[in-house]
Amino acid sequence: MRIAVDAMGGDHAPEEIIKGTLIAAEKNPDVQLILVGQKERILPFFTGAKPKNISLYEATEVIAMDEHPANAVRKKKDSSIVVATRLVKLGEADAVVSAGSTGAQMASALLGLGRIKGIERPAIATVLPTPEGGKLILDVGANMDATPEQLSQYALMGNIYAEKILRIPNPRIGLLNVGSEEGKGNDLTQKAYGLLKGAPLNFIGNVEGRDVPYGRADVVVCEGFVGNILLKTAEGLAGVLFQQIKEKITSNMVRKLGALAVKPGLKEIAQMMDYAEYGGAPLLGVNGISIICHGSSNAKAILNAIRVAQECMKIQLIEQIREDLPK
Amino acid sequence: MRIAVDAMGGDHAPEEIIKGTLIAAEKNPDVQLILVGQKERILPFFTGAKPKNISLYEATEVIAMDEHPANAVRKKKDSSIVVATRLVKLGEADAVVSAGSTGAQMASALLGLGRIKGIERPAIATVLPTPEGGKLILDVGANMDATPEQLSQYALMGNIYAEKILRIPNPRIGLLNVGSEEGKGNDLTQKAYGLLKGAPLNFIGNVEGRDVPYGRADVVVCEGFVGNILLKTAEGLAGVLFQQIKEKITSNMVRKLGALAVKPGLKEIAQMMDYAEYGGAPLLGVNGISIICHGSSNAKAILNAIRVAQECMKIQLIEQIREDLPK
């Protein structure tokens, strides 16, 4: 197995990316890791001997977070994400992992790898931590205006991912909506409901926003705009609440002492909520494995994303999706 | 001032509704409160003398939460919400407050009171508690598929409400979107951005899901489907986190002792997050004051909703909206 890692993408690139790759290389001696990027910025992190299963691949350009994705991908043909994706296309790598611009990664995958036949638009699937384990939400931002047919394709792909990668038997598929009854919602969800009801899936009907953090569906299907808002709202609210807790439970001496005693409990919750545990989010529907990491990924997140990439290869994710699509 | 209170609407009706009305009556001797509903279910709560400023108004029917709103409103002409709204229409009350079916309240208002001229679709505006104070989100579910013009009308109405009722000077208006730069998002938000930029508002551009819980905009504008998902996701996540905290900080003896010390701090956060503090959500854009309460409203929420209704009358909300609309 050979995994191309975009060394230049992410808020903490290249340092955290390289650190994560180093740990992954040590843990998985049989996996070949290819760090793609500007050699002069990568090499300083290899003061000792470079592990045998890490190689460097030069890419002279970098796509910044605020560049227009499609334009940047077309213009910067020697950028790390474009080069890393090309390695997959050429069969020189089996997967790509990046924490850089999501839009650029998506554009690279679409232009470089293309779509799986039968999938109109790829989806970004992300794992939301809940007390019932990680649950899959898709799409969280690949496709802003989806059709009912596309939502139904997301459900199919999400079903495979939840079953094979998250290891949830017979995953419960829920349609994100504003009410639980059939007939609720906008034109898109009303039509998608009918399609999902008829699909060979464990479709449990509509799920509301409040159901999602409780983990009441294993796969939550929605269009990219809504999924993005849901995910970021959850992220923001968790951030605000932990910030408030930290402040309020240490605001006087008595509370500070109490805080010491309850801290391990709060840490358990923070760990449960830590997206880094689940590694990256796969871009589902393209002809190759492309794992999207959070922009703020640390070494642990990169390590886990590399693990996810390996698992996707092991279960032959792309072939599985092809097989499950209606003929 | 005369406020019609739907005694039959809500998960805890009629008991909590009547309790809240009783407290409001005592606090505001100059306000006339009209409890609308089935007398035989309301009267048992008045064992002593009924306060002078509470009157009962018979409505023999009740619309259940799961009934089709528009159909139920058309059929059940003697239901509490239809009758309460009619009192406003006839000038026998100045506002209506209900914790019943939101859809039925909206349909009653649309059919009974009509829209303000220049407002194509009304919006439900709700107050989201944040560490920076209550922020207004609209629409959270009145209108599933909005147009850019409608979003711009929401912004205008939200601006007035935030300034006059939430007392935020020169409210920062944000457009809910998937990225901060202009040009991000779906067709709706791209077009709405242009309209908002040209409007006489303190428009701060796009806000992302994660910005909302931090209170980075005073008024968050979005279409009803997305606003509903945002609001309920926040509700669900807060619920999950508090449940987890309760569990994890009391899972052994040491933590239990610590929990006693930090409990007042956690209570402060729970109070900050308590929607009941902000009372109900106004239905903005109809020709009359209609305050929508959370289905699970307790007496405190009803009391605060009655306060909100009073404030809307004091500032002459409907007239204000009419004046601010582009001529």
XYZ file of C-alpha atoms in Angstrom:
654
model
C 0.000 0.000 0.000
C 1.202 3.452 -0.927
C -0.356 6.610 0.475
C 0.409 10.099 -0.832
C 0.309 12.655 1.972
C -0.026 16.354 1.098
C 2.723 17.774 3.297
C 1.823 21.402 2.600
C -1.917 21.422 3.372
C -3.423 22.536 6.693
C -3.053 25.177 9.387
C -0.162 23.274 10.982
C 1.615 22.161 7.812
C 4.163 20.899 7.264
C 5.160 20.174 10.892
C 2.108 18.295 12.192
C 1.584 16.542 8.859
C 5.140 15.210 8.921
C 4.881 14.236 12.592
C 1.710 12.252 11.925
C 3.283 10.612 8.892
C 6.348 9.620 10.933
C 4.211 7.930 13.586
C 2.163 6.182 10.892
C 5.362 4.955 9.202
C 6.583 3.465 12.454
C 3.243 1.821 13.209
C 2.791 0.431 9.699
C 6.141 -0.756 8.332
C 4.421 -2.385 5.347
C 2.802 0.858 4.197
C 4.727 3.189 1.894
C 4.131 6.863 2.714
C 4.897 9.523 0.120
C 5.228 13.060 1.458
C 4.357 15.433 -1.367
C 5.505 19.046 -1.218
C 8.386 21.485 -1.182
C 11.471 19.494 -0.256
C 13.279 22.430 1.316
C 10.413 22.840 3.793
C 10.058 19.125 4.502
C 13.687 18.073 4.833
C 14.483 20.124 7.969
C 12.144 17.797 9.897
C 14.305 14.803 8.969
C 17.445 15.474 10.960
C 18.119 11.793 11.632
C 17.788 8.936 9.160
C 14.543 8.963 7.186
C 12.438 5.837 7.807
C 12.655 3.412 4.885
C 8.922 3.519 4.208
C 8.773 7.303 3.829
C 9.715 8.891 0.532
C 9.591 12.495 -0.624
C 8.012 13.658 -3.851
C 8.684 17.214 -4.978
C 5.801 19.590 -5.674
C 6.939 23.190 -5.963
C 3.609 24.987 -5.516
C 1.116 25.317 -2.657
C -2.587 26.160 -2.889
C -3.601 28.544 -0.099
C -6.853 28.175 1.851
C -8.362 31.341 0.395
C -7.647 30.666 -3.295
C -10.505 29.890 -5.662
C -10.333 26.065 -5.683
C -11.065 25.196 -9.317
C -8.987 28.064 -10.698
C -6.050 27.278 -8.417
C -6.099 23.583 -9.343
C -6.106 24.427 -13.049
C -3.321 26.997 -12.701
C -1.029 25.379 -10.133
C -0.326 22.065 -11.802
C 2.691 21.513 -9.587
C 0.907 22.150 -6.278
C 1.132 19.486 -3.576
C -2.551 18.469 -3.708
C -2.642 18.272 -7.517
C 0.603 16.261 -7.624
C -0.493 13.927 -4.802
C -3.796 13.246 -6.554
C -1.970 12.664 -9.845
C 0.104 9.954 -8.146
C -3.161 8.108 -7.440
C -4.361 8.636 -10.998
C -1.073 7.245 -12.368
C -1.191 4.225 -10.071
C 1.876 5.360 -8.169
C -0.158 5.746 -4.967
C -3.354 4.058 -3.747
C -4.770 6.997 -1.807
C -4.267 10.663 -1.022
C -4.556 12.354 2.380
C -4.707 16.150 2.763
C -5.565 18.800 5.371
C -5.361 21.621 2.852
C -8.130 23.522 1.077
C -11.131 21.191 0.865
C -12.303 22.827 -2.328
C -8.904 22.347 -3.983
C -8.761 18.713 -2.894
C -12.210 18.138 -4.328
C -11.410 19.910 -7.589
C -8.164 17.915 -7.911
C -10.059 14.668 -7.355
C -12.822 15.542 -9.801
C -10.417 16.675 -12.510
C -7.732 14.098 -11.802
C -9.655 10.971 -10.830
C -13.159 11.618 -12.129
C -16.453 10.358 -10.753
C -17.544 6.780 -10.248
C -20.000 5.901 -13.016
C -23.512 6.297 -11.623
C -22.565 8.919 -9.053
C -23.575 12.368 -10.271
C -21.781 14.366 -7.582
C -19.287 13.297 -4.928
C -20.010 13.956 -1.255
C -17.825 14.719 1.729
C -18.698 12.279 4.487
C -17.617 13.188 7.967
C -17.810 11.312 11.240
C -19.629 13.128 14.050
C -18.687 11.824 17.488
C -21.717 10.991 19.660
C -22.172 9.076 22.930
C -23.362 6.183 20.721
C -20.144 6.201 18.712
C -19.166 7.940 15.507
C -22.002 8.616 13.078
C -21.618 9.509 9.418
C -22.979 12.787 8.021
C -22.953 13.378 4.287
C -22.752 15.632 2.396
C -21.044 18.315 4.513
C -20.008 20.648 1.752
C -19.070 19.122 -1.606
C -22.324 19.941 -3.353
C -24.339 23.022 -2.385
C -27.540 22.304 -4.307
C -28.292 18.589 -4.447
C -31.084 16.723 -6.215
C -33.200 13.949 -4.611
C -31.334 11.385 -6.751
C -27.999 12.648 -5.474
C -29.173 12.381 -1.846
C -30.157 8.815 -2.551
C -26.686 8.113 -3.979
C -25.152 9.612 -0.819
C -27.237 7.207 1.246
C -25.920 4.233 -0.710
C -22.288 5.286 -0.339
C -22.744 6.229 3.317
C -24.299 2.856 3.997
C -21.205 1.041 2.699
C -18.833 3.308 4.606
C -20.733 2.995 7.898
C -20.949 -0.766 7.605
C -17.417 -1.517 6.427
C -15.314 1.243 7.971
C -17.270 2.297 11.071
C -18.335 -1.355 11.492
C -21.991 -0.631 12.202
C -24.094 -3.626 11.130
C -27.168 -2.730 9.063
C -26.693 1.031 9.525
C -29.799 3.122 10.198
C -30.066 5.705 7.411
C -31.829 8.963 8.342
C -32.824 11.892 6.147
C -32.050 15.222 7.834
C -35.281 17.172 7.977
C -37.324 19.697 9.969
C -39.855 17.187 11.271
C -40.152 13.458 11.744
C -43.264 12.780 9.645
C -43.170 11.932 5.940
C -44.152 14.968 3.889
C -42.219 17.410 6.073
C -39.498 19.664 4.763
C -38.626 21.347 1.519
C -39.107 20.105 -2.008
C -35.744 18.296 -1.942
C -36.346 16.282 1.220
C -39.943 15.468 0.318
C -38.812 13.904 -2.949
C -35.721 12.259 -1.450
C -37.901 10.595 1.195
C -39.762 8.680 -1.501
C -36.546 7.537 -3.179
C -34.965 6.424 0.098
C -38.088 4.522 1.121
C -37.740 2.434 -2.006
C -33.985 1.852 -1.738
C -32.432 -1.397 -0.417
C -31.399 0.347 2.818
C -32.342 0.369 6.486
C -34.070 3.732 6.038
C -35.496 4.991 9.348
C -37.157 8.103 7.915
C -36.553 11.720 8.814
C -34.221 12.754 11.610
C -34.265 16.253 13.066
C -31.295 18.410 14.009
C -31.654 17.468 17.658
C -31.528 13.739 16.871
C -28.114 13.954 15.244
C -25.903 14.665 18.304
C -27.705 11.878 20.168
C -26.638 9.455 17.426
C -30.186 8.398 16.551
C -29.164 7.590 12.960
C -25.910 5.939 11.874
C -25.860 7.747 8.538
C -27.400 11.205 8.201
C -28.105 12.246 4.616
C -28.387 15.924 3.653
C -27.281 18.384 1.020
C -23.872 20.014 1.377
C -25.053 23.440 2.462
C -27.144 22.114 5.347
C -24.577 19.493 6.399
C -21.873 22.129 6.569
C -24.036 24.377 8.768
C -24.916 21.438 11.042
C -21.317 20.323 11.444
C -19.896 23.776 12.098
C -22.718 24.721 14.473
C -21.987 21.591 16.509
C -18.278 22.426 16.469
C -18.920 26.018 17.524
C -21.353 25.148 20.277
C -19.073 22.482 21.747
C -16.256 25.050 21.709
C -18.370 27.690 23.447
C -19.621 25.278 26.082
C -16.183 23.913 26.969
C -14.842 27.478 27.136
C -17.708 28.451 29.463
C -17.233 25.363 31.618
C -13.530 26.074 32.004
C -14.309 29.623 33.061
C -17.222 28.950 35.386
C -15.791 25.990 37.276
C -12.611 27.876 38.137
C -14.103 31.255 39.040
C -13.373 30.923 42.774
C -11.265 28.838 45.176
C -13.938 26.259 46.093
C -14.821 25.663 42.462
C -11.159 25.383 41.508
C -10.716 22.534 43.990
C -13.843 20.844 42.694
C -12.611 21.314 39.124
C -9.494 19.273 39.945
C -11.688 16.356 40.990
C -14.045 16.441 37.990
C -11.371 17.210 35.386
C -10.802 13.550 34.394
C -14.548 13.227 33.713
C -14.572 16.301 31.500
C -11.508 15.008 29.712
C -13.386 11.801 28.894
C -16.079 13.898 27.225
C -13.537 16.000 25.318
C -11.957 12.762 24.100
C -15.329 11.400 23.023
C -15.959 14.611 21.066
C -12.496 14.713 19.483
C -12.836 14.583 15.703
C -9.134 13.679 15.456
C -9.988 10.183 16.756
C -11.883 9.464 13.559
C -9.232 10.721 11.176
C -10.340 12.291 7.954
C -13.498 12.491 5.952
C -13.555 10.520 2.736
C -14.600 12.192 -0.467
C -17.101 9.588 -1.622
C -17.973 9.128 -5.274
C -14.655 9.811 -6.979
C -12.589 7.169 -8.721
C -9.951 6.845 -6.032
C -9.451 7.233 -2.330
C -9.133 10.853 -1.215
C -9.254 11.561 2.500
C -10.064 15.118 3.541
C -8.702 16.211 6.920
C -9.826 19.123 9.062
C -7.770 22.245 8.340
C -6.605 22.356 11.954
C -5.423 18.718 11.919
C -2.674 17.760 14.324
C -0.348 14.767 14.055
C -2.962 12.469 15.642
C -5.582 13.459 13.080
C -3.148 12.800 10.216
C -2.182 9.452 11.726
C -5.839 8.465 11.928
C -6.545 9.748 8.423
C -3.759 7.509 7.111
C -5.394 4.624 9.001
C -8.758 5.451 7.387
C -7.102 5.500 3.948
C -5.627 2.067 4.620
C -8.996 0.694 5.715
C -10.690 2.098 2.605
C -8.158 0.222 0.482
C -8.507 -2.973 2.482
C -12.262 -3.121 1.979
C -11.885 -1.976 -1.650
C -14.258 0.907 -1.070
C -14.403 2.095 -4.671
C -15.227 -1.378 -6.007
C -17.853 -1.830 -3.268
C -19.583 1.413 -4.260
C -19.527 0.398 -7.917
C -21.109 -2.953 -7.068
C -23.849 -1.514 -4.878
C -25.000 1.094 -7.370
C -28.287 0.249 -9.108
C -27.440 -1.321 -12.454
C -53.071 46.080 26.694
C -54.898 42.827 26.132
C -53.074 39.573 25.405
C -54.813 36.398 24.269
C -53.053 33.303 25.656
C -53.708 29.916 24.041
C -54.363 27.841 27.162
C -54.486 24.526 25.286
C -51.208 24.653 23.317
C -47.965 22.987 24.423
C -46.666 19.824 26.034
C -47.553 21.094 29.513
C -50.889 22.691 28.688
C -53.024 23.830 30.276
C -51.263 23.720 33.664
C -47.978 25.520 32.929
C -49.682 27.981 30.586
C -52.146 28.963 33.292
C -49.407 29.169 35.935
C -47.352 31.496 33.736
C -50.424 33.603 32.991
C -51.205 33.894 36.705
C -47.712 35.164 37.507
C -47.866 37.582 34.566
C -51.247 38.872 35.779
C -49.862 39.568 39.213
C -46.748 41.277 37.845
C -48.663 43.400 35.350
C -51.929 44.583 36.897
C -52.568 46.927 33.961
C -52.408 44.137 31.375
C -55.575 42.206 30.562
C -54.872 38.483 29.961
C -57.417 36.397 28.100
C -57.050 32.626 28.535
C -58.506 30.984 25.446
C -59.542 27.320 25.582
C -61.857 24.732 27.043
C -63.338 26.230 30.176
C -63.865 22.889 31.916
C -60.129 22.199 31.665
C -59.065 25.704 32.685
C -61.420 26.371 35.587
C -60.059 23.631 37.923
C -56.857 25.675 38.190
C -58.806 28.619 39.607
C -59.835 27.303 42.992
C -59.580 30.708 44.690
C -60.738 34.035 43.305
C -59.698 34.681 39.712
C -57.461 37.783 39.396
C -59.383 40.733 37.986
C -57.116 41.059 34.948
C -57.564 37.454 33.789
C -60.615 36.534 31.764
C -61.608 33.269 30.108
C -62.713 32.936 26.512
C -64.281 29.657 25.438
C -62.816 27.712 22.504
C -64.175 24.191 22.314
C -61.566 22.606 20.020
C -57.847 21.876 20.299
C -55.346 21.413 17.447
C -52.920 18.602 18.233
C -49.188 18.793 17.506
C -49.365 16.156 14.780
C -52.311 17.528 12.797
C -51.742 19.022 9.350
C -51.539 22.723 10.258
C -53.379 24.385 7.374
C -56.094 21.730 7.217
C -56.617 21.778 10.979
C -56.896 25.577 11.038
C -59.472 25.536 8.252
C -61.492 22.751 9.847
C -61.305 23.587 13.538
C -62.670 27.120 13.522
C -63.327 26.933 17.239
C -59.867 25.753 18.247
C -57.966 27.759 20.873
C -55.272 29.077 18.502
C -57.755 30.072 15.781
C -60.028 31.791 18.309
C -57.124 33.560 20.058
C -55.826 34.862 16.723
C -59.330 35.962 15.748
C -59.497 38.099 18.923
C -56.466 40.003 17.608
C -58.019 40.345 14.158
C -61.245 41.725 15.692
C -59.333 44.190 17.880
C -60.424 42.444 21.066
C -56.814 41.547 21.876
C -53.497 43.180 20.937
C -51.390 40.027 20.740
C -51.558 36.260 20.884
C -49.192 33.901 22.739
C -49.136 30.128 22.110
C -46.970 27.077 22.820
C -49.056 24.842 20.568
C -48.386 23.591 17.040
C -46.119 26.156 15.367
C -47.567 25.321 11.976
C -51.123 25.875 13.194
C -50.193 29.164 14.817
C -48.565 30.294 11.595
C -51.507 29.210 9.463
C -53.939 30.957 11.856
C -51.900 34.144 11.651
C -51.604 34.033 7.863
C -55.271 33.302 7.336
C -56.557 35.449 10.205
C -54.234 38.445 10.219
C -52.581 38.370 6.802
C -49.134 39.589 5.823
C -47.695 43.058 6.195
C -47.704 44.718 2.756
C -44.215 44.314 1.272
C -43.385 41.134 3.194
C -43.768 38.113 0.924
C -43.438 35.456 3.623
C -43.372 35.728 7.405
C -40.418 34.367 9.370
C -40.080 32.807 12.795
C -37.377 34.669 14.671
C -35.899 32.957 17.664
C -33.394 34.099 20.245
C -30.319 31.892 20.625
C -28.571 32.366 23.968
C -24.816 32.964 23.634
C -22.110 34.171 26.030
C -22.482 37.556 24.266
C -26.206 37.689 25.028
C -29.252 36.606 23.053
C -28.847 36.700 19.291
C -31.667 36.569 16.763
C -31.898 33.792 14.162
C -34.485 33.998 11.422
C -36.111 32.187 9.746
C -36.141 28.995 11.819
C -38.975 27.216 10.084
C -41.788 29.331 8.661
C -40.655 29.170 5.051
C -38.796 26.142 3.712
C -37.679 27.511 0.341
C -36.893 31.227 0.533
C -35.878 33.659 -2.200
C -33.018 36.191 -1.899
C -35.603 39.000 -1.622
C -37.290 37.203 1.252
C -33.976 36.790 3.093
C -33.409 40.505 2.692
C -36.880 41.186 4.161
C -35.988 38.933 7.120
C -32.866 41.014 7.687
C -34.906 44.207 7.812
C -37.395 42.779 10.305
C -34.679 41.143 12.384
C -32.796 44.412 12.535
C -35.794 46.202 14.067
C -36.441 43.388 16.536
C -32.800 43.154 17.655
C -32.529 46.907 18.095
C -35.838 47.597 19.795
C -36.567 44.398 21.740
C -33.129 42.879 22.382
C -31.777 46.449 22.746
C -28.673 45.886 20.609
C -27.598 49.203 19.072
C -26.811 49.017 15.344
C -27.174 45.201 15.186
C -24.595 43.290 13.137
C -26.504 41.403 10.440
C -24.866 38.176 9.219
C -25.865 35.879 6.378
C -25.577 32.209 7.373
C -23.267 30.548 4.876
C -20.638 27.844 4.385
C -17.695 30.219 4.146
C -16.844 33.785 5.046
C -15.919 35.148 1.600
C -18.405 36.758 -0.776
C -19.333 34.310 -3.527
C -19.483 31.302 -1.184
C -22.559 29.166 -0.761
C -25.534 28.142 -2.828
C -27.461 30.159 -5.383
C -29.715 31.610 -2.667
C -26.971 32.958 -0.419
C -24.877 34.238 -3.312
C -27.774 36.360 -4.521
C -28.888 37.379 -1.027
C -25.367 38.629 -0.280
C -25.651 41.234 -3.039
C -29.055 42.430 -1.809
C -27.910 42.680 1.813
C -24.774 44.586 0.833
C -26.958 47.249 -0.708
C -29.491 47.419 2.130
C -29.458 50.158 4.801
C -28.179 47.700 7.417
C -25.004 46.994 9.373
C -24.331 43.935 7.182
C -21.161 42.141 8.287
C -21.164 39.563 5.495
C -21.318 35.796 5.778
C -21.241 33.988 9.112
C -20.511 30.264 9.370
C -22.236 27.733 11.594
C -19.430 27.897 14.128
C -19.744 31.698 14.452
C -23.364 31.551 15.555
C -22.967 30.015 19.058
C -20.150 32.486 19.756
C -22.583 35.328 19.056
C -20.499 36.860 16.256
C -23.599 38.301 14.573
C -26.566 39.877 16.352
C -29.005 38.828 13.653
C -28.401 35.654 11.638
C -30.378 35.461 8.412
C -31.129 32.110 6.757
C -33.939 30.174 5.127
C -36.334 28.235 7.333
C -35.014 24.749 6.586
C -31.427 25.617 7.485
C -32.380 27.734 10.514
C -34.469 24.898 11.885
C -31.590 22.431 11.518
C -29.165 24.878 13.147
C -31.443 25.581 16.095
C -32.324 21.954 16.792
C -28.730 20.761 16.362
C -27.635 23.320 18.957
C -30.458 22.199 21.253
C -29.568 18.536 20.824
C -25.859 18.988 21.305
C -26.317 21.104 24.437
C -28.618 18.379 25.768
C -26.112 15.603 25.014
C -23.217 17.503 26.537
C -25.022 18.350 29.775
C -26.211 14.736 30.038
C -22.629 13.533 29.545
C -21.247 16.029 32.052
C -23.771 14.961 34.671
C -22.788 11.343 34.128
C -19.022 11.743 33.939
C -18.543 14.105 36.881
C -20.448 11.825 39.241
C -19.041 8.464 38.139
C -17.019 7.949 41.354
C -16.783 9.295 44.912
C -13.989 11.810 44.298
C -15.713 13.233 41.236
C -19.027 13.408 43.123
C -17.437 15.611 45.772
C -15.869 17.783 43.097
C -19.216 17.985 41.318
C -20.771 19.528 44.444
C -18.211 22.325 44.312
C -18.516 23.089 40.586
C -22.297 22.687 40.396
C -23.079 26.408 40.861
C -20.762 27.173 37.924
C -22.492 24.650 35.678
C -25.846 26.057 36.774
C -24.757 29.495 35.611
C -24.080 28.041 32.161
C -27.407 26.199 32.090
C -29.123 29.473 32.995
C -27.265 31.316 30.254
C -28.425 28.650 27.754
C -32.030 28.624 28.970
C -34.319 29.584 26.102
C -37.115 30.219 28.616
C -35.333 33.418 29.700
C -36.016 34.948 26.295
C -39.673 34.034 26.121
C -41.190 33.255 22.768
C -40.209 33.716 19.181
C -42.180 36.335 17.284
C -43.719 35.469 13.955
C -42.433 38.457 12.004
C -44.211 39.728 8.920
C -47.872 39.168 9.812
C -50.347 41.943 10.535
C -50.440 41.475 14.274
C -48.338 40.279 17.167
C -48.139 36.500 17.414
C -45.591 35.037 19.815
C -44.593 31.405 19.253
C -43.412 29.520 22.339
C -41.402 26.311 22.485
C -43.652 23.256 22.720
C -42.086 22.308 26.041
C -42.658 25.749 27.564
C -42.991 25.971 31.326
C -44.615 28.764 33.339
C -41.442 30.869 33.183
C -41.316 30.653 29.377
C -44.977 31.706 29.135
C -44.390 34.573 31.547
C -41.471 35.782 29.434
C -43.422 35.330 26.201
C -46.157 37.556 27.633
C -43.462 40.097 28.466
C -42.145 39.907 24.872
C -45.677 40.438 23.545
C -46.023 43.542 25.743
C -42.707 44.912 24.519
C -43.664 44.337 20.881
C -46.789 46.392 21.479
C -44.931 49.132 23.341
C -42.488 49.671 20.488
C -45.303 49.294 17.927
C -43.429 46.567 16.125
C -45.851 46.181 13.226
C -45.848 49.916 12.463
C -42.038 49.985 12.725
C -41.705 47.177 10.178
C -44.130 48.951 7.826
C -42.133 52.168 8.075
C -38.751 50.535 7.477
C -39.813 48.617 4.386
C -38.491 50.094 1.139
C -41.244 52.268 -0.351
